[in-house]
mmCIF file of C-alpha atoms in Angstrom:
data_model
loop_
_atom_site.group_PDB
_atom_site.id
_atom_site.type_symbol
_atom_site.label_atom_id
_atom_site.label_comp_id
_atom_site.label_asym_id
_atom_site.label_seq_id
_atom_site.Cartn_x
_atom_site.Cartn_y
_atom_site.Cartn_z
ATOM 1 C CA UNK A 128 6.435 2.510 22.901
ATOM 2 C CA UNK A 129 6.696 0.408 19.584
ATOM 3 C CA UNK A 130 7.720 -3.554 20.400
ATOM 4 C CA UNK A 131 8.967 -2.941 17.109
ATOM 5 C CA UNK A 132 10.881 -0.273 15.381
ATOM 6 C CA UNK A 133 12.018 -0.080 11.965
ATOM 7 C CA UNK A 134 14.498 1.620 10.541
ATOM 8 C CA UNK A 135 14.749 3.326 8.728
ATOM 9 C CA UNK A 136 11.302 4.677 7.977
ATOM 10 C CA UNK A 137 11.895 5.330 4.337
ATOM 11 C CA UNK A 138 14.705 4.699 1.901
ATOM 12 C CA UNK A 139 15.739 5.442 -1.319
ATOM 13 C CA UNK A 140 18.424 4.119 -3.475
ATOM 14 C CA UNK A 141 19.941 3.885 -6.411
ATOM 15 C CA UNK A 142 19.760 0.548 -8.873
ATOM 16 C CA UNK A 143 22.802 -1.635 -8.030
ATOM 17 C CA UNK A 144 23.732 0.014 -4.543
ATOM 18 C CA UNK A 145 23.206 -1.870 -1.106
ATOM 19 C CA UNK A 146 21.956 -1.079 1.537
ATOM 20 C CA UNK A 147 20.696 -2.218 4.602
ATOM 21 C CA UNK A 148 17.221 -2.205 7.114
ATOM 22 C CA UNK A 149 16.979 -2.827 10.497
ATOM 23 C CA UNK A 150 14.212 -4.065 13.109
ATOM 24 C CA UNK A 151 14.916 -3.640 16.896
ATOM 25 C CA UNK A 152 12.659 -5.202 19.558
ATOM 26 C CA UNK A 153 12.045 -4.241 22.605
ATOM 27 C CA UNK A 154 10.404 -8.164 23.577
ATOM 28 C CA UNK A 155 11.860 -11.003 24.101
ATOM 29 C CA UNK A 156 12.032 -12.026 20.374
ATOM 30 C CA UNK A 157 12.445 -15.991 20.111
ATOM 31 C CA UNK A 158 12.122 -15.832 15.710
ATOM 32 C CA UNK A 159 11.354 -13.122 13.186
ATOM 33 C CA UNK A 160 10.012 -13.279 10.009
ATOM 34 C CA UNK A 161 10.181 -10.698 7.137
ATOM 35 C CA UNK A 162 7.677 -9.362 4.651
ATOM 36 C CA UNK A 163 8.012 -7.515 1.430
ATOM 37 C CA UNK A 164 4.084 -5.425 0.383
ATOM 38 C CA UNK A 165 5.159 -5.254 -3.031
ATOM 39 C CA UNK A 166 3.857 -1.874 -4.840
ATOM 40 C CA UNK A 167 0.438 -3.679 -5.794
ATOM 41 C CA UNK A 168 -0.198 -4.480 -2.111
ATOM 42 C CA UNK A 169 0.318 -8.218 -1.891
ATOM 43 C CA UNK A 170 2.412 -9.151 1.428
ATOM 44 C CA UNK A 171 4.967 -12.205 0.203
ATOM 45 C CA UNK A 172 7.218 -13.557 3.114
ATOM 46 C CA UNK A 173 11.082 -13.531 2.441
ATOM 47 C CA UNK A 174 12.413 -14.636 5.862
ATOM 48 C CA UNK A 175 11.754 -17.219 8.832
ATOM 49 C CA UNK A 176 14.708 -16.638 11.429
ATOM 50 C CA UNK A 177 15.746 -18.660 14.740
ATOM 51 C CA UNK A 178 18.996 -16.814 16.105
ATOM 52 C CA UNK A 179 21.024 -16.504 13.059
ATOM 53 C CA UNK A 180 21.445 -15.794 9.521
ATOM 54 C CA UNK A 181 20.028 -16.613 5.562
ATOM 55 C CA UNK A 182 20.506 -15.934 2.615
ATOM 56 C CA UNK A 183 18.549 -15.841 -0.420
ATOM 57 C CA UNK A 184 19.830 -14.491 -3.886
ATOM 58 C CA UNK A 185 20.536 -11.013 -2.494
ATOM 59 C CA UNK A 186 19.054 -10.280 0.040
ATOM 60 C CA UNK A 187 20.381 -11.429 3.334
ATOM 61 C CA UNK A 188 19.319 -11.457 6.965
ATOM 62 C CA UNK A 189 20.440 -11.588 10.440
ATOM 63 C CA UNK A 190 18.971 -12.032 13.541
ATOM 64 C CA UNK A 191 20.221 -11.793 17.309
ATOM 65 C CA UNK A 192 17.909 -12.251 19.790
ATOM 66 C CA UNK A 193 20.584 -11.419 22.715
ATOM 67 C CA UNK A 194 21.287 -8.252 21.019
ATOM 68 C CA UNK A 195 17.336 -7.773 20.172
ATOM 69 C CA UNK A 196 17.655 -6.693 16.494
ATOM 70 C CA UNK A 197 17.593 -8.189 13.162
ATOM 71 C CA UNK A 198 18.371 -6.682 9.786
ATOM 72 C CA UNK A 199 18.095 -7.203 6.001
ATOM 73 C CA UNK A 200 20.989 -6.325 3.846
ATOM 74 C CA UNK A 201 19.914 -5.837 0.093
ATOM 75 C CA UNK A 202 22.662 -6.179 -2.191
ATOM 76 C CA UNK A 203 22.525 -4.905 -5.919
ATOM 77 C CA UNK A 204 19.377 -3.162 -5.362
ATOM 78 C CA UNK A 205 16.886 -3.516 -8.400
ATOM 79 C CA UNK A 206 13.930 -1.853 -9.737
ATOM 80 C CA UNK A 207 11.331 -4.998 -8.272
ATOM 81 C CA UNK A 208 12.674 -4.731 -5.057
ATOM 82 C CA UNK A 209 10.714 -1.702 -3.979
ATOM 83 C CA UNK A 210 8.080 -1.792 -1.720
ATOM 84 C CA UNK A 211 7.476 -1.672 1.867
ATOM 85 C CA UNK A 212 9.660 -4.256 3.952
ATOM 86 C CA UNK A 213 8.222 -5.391 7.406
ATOM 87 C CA UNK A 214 9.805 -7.260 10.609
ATOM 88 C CA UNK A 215 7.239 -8.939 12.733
ATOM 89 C CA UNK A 216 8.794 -10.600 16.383
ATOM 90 C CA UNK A 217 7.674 -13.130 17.683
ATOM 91 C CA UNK A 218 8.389 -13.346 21.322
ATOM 92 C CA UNK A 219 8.486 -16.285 23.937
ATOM 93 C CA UNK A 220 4.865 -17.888 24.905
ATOM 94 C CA UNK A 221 3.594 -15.664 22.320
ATOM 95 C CA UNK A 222 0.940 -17.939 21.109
ATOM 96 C CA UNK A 223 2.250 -17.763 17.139
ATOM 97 C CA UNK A 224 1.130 -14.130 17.492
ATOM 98 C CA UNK A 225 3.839 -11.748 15.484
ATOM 99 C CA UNK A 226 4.083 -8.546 16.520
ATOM 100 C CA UNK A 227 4.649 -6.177 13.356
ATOM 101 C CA UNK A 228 6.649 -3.069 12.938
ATOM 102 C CA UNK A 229 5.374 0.006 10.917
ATOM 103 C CA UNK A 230 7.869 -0.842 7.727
ATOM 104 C CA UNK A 231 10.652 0.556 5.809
ATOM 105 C CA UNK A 232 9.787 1.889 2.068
ATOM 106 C CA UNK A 233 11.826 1.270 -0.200
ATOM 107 C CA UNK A 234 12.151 3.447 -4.039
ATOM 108 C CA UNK A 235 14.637 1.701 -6.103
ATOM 109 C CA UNK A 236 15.058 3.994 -8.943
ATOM 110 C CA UNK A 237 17.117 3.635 -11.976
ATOM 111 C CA UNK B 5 -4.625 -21.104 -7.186
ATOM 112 C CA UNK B 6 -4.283 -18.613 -4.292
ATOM 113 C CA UNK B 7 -3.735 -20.627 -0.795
ATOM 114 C CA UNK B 8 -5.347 -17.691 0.876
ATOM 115 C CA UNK B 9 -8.586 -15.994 -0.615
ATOM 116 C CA UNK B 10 -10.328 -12.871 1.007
ATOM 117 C CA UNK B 11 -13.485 -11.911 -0.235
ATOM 118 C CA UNK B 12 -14.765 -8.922 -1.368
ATOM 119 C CA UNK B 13 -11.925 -7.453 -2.597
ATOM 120 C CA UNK B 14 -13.440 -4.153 -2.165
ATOM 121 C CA UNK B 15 -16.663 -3.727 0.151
ATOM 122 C CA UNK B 16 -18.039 0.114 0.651
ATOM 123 C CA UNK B 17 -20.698 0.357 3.703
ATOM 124 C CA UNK B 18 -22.700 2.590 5.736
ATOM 125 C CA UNK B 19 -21.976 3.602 9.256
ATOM 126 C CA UNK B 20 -23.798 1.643 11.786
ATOM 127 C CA UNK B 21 -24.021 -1.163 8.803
ATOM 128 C CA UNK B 22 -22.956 -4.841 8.874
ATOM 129 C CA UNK B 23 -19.651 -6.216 7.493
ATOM 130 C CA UNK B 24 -18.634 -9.357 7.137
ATOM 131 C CA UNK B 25 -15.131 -10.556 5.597
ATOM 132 C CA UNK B 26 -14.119 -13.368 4.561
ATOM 133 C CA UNK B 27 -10.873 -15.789 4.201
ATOM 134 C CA UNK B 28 -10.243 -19.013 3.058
ATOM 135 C CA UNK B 29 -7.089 -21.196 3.383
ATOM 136 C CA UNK B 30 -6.428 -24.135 1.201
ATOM 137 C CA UNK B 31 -2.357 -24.968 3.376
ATOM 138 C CA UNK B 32 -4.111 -26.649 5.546
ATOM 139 C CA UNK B 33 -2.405 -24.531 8.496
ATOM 140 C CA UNK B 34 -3.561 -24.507 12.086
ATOM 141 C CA UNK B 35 -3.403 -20.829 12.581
ATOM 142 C CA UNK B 36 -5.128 -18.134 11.101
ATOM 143 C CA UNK B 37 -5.501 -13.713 11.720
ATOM 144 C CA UNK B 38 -6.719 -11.325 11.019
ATOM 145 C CA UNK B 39 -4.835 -7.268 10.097
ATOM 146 C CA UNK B 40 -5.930 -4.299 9.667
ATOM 147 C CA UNK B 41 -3.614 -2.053 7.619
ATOM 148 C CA UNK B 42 -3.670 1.793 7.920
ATOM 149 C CA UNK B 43 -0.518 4.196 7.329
ATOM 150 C CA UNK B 44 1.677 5.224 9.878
ATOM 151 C CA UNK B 45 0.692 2.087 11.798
ATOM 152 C CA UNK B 46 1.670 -0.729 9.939
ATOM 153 C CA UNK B 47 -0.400 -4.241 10.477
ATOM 154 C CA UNK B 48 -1.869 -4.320 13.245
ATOM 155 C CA UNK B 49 -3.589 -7.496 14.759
ATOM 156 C CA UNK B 50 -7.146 -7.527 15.251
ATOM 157 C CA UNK B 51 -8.032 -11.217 15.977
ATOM 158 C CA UNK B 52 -6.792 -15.160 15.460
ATOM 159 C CA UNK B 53 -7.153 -18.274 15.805
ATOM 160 C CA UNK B 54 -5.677 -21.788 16.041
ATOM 161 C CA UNK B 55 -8.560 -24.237 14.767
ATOM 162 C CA UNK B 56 -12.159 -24.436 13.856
ATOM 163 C CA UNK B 57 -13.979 -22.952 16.806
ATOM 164 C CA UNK B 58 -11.087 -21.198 18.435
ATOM 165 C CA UNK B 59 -10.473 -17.649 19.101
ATOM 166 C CA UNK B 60 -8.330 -15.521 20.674
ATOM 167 C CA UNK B 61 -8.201 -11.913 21.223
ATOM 168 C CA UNK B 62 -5.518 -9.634 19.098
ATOM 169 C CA UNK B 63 -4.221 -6.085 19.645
ATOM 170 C CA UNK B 64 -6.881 -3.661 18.010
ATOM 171 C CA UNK B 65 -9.816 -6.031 18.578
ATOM 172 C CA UNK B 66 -12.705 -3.163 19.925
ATOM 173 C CA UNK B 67 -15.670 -3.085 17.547
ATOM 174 C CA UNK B 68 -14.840 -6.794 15.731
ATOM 175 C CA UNK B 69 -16.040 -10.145 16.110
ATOM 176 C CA UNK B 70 -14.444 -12.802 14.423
ATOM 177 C CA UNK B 71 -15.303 -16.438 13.777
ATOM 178 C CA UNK B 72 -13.529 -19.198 12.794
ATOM 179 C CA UNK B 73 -16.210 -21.899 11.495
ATOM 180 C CA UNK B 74 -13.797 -24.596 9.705
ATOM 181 C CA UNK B 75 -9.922 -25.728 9.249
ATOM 182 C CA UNK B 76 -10.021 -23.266 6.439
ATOM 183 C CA UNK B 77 -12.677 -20.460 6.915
ATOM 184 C CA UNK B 78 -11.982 -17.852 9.173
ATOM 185 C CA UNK B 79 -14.847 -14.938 9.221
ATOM 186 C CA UNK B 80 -14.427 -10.878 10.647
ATOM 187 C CA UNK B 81 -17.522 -9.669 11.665
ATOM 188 C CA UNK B 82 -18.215 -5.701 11.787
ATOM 189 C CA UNK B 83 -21.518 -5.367 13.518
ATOM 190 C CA UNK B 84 -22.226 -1.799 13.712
ATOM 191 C CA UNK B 85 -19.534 0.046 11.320
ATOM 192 C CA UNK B 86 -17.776 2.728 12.040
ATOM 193 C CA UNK B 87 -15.913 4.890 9.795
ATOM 194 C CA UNK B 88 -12.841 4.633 11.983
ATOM 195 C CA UNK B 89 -13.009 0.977 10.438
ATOM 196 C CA UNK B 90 -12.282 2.143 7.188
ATOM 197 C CA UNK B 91 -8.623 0.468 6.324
ATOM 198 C CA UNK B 92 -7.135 -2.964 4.539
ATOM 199 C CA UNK B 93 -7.591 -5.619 5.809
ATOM 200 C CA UNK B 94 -5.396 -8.738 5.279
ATOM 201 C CA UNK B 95 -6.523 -12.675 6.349
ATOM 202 C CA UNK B 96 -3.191 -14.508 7.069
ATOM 203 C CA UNK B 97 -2.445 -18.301 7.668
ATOM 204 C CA UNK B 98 0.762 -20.043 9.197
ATOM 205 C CA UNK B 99 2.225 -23.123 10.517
ATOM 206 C CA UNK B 100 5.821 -23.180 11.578
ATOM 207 C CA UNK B 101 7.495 -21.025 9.412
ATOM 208 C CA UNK B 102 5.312 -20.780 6.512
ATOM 209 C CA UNK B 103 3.383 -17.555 6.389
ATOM 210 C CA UNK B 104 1.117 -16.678 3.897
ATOM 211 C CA UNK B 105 -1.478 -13.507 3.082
ATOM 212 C CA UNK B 106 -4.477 -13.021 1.234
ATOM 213 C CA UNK B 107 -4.611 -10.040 -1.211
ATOM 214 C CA UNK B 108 -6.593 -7.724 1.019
ATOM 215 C CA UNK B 109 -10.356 -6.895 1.505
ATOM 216 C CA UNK B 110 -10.509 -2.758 1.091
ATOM 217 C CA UNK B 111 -13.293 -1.526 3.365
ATOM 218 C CA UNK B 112 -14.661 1.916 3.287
ATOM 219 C CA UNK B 113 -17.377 3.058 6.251
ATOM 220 C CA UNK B 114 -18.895 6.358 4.653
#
């Protein structure tokens, strides 16, 4: 099975609502990082987690590595936040090799 | 100026040709990879590395060589090209928590 899983697969919202994604492993996940593939392609990095949380603007993440999961709460959803959102684990004595899950994608629409 | 260049942007080859990719990394970062991108699957890793002359072996890494020749250059070598090998393919480079991507070579086997 996926080391992993996204969830959801695909999401649509309304501009101004929240909502949130999740990423559960199923490896021994020491960080996790988080991507956004905006709608031209280009991958831009929004997270770098240890066990714990950040913040940025609005968009907010989590990440338990007891639990296995992390997630990424987007608050006031806006039009440039769509786009495909990725987790990638890393997991202990994993050589700086993240593993990557298959994405969320996201439709903002007004 | 783009800390990560992949060249060609777009590449279109015959099966059984040769392919080779290219990335360059001006962050001076230790490791480099390689991705292939295809839908439904996510990124998936195909090779890295951790400094000039190093390699080690990714997750999808059947029918690619890769080499990395400098601090900065890191090469993906498709020696007999399948269509199966038709995909995106993104050139990463990290160090710590910094993670960033190239914009994608497009490669299409016909």
């Amino acid at each position: 099975g996926d080391k992993v899983k996204q969830s959801p697969s695909a999401l649509s919202l309304q501009e101004g609502t929240n909502s949130a994604l999740r990423c559960n492993f199923s490896i021994a996940a020491t960080t996790v990082q988080w991507f956004l593939q905006n709608p031209r392609g280009s991958l831009m990095n929004l997270f770098y987690l240890v066990p714990g949380t950040k913040e940025n603007g609005r968009l907010k993440s989590a990440f338990d590595s007891k639990e296995s999961y992390s997630t990424l709460h987007i608050r006031d959803a806006q039009l440039e936040d769509s786009g495909t959102y990725f987790c990638a684990a890393e997991a202990s004595g994993g050589n700086y090799k993240p593993t990557f899950g298959k994405g969320t994608s996201l439709v903002v629409h007004p | 100026e783009a800390a990560v260049t992949q060249s060609p942007r777009n590449k279109v080859t015959v099966t059984g040709g040769n392919v080779t990719l290219s990335c360059r990394q001006t962050n001076s970062h230790n490791y480099m990879y390689w991705y292939r991108q295809d839908t439904g699957h996510g990124l998936r890793l195909i090779h890295y590395s951790y400094g000039a002359g190093n390699l080690q072996i990714g997750d999808v890494p059947d029918g690619y060589k890769a080499t990395r020749t400098t601090q900065e250059d890191f090469f993906l070598l498709l020696e007999l090209a399948s269509p199966s090998q038709t995909s995106l393919y993104f050139c990463a480079s990290s160090e710590g928590s910094d993670y960033t991507f190239g914009s994608g070579t497009r490669l299409l086997v016909i």
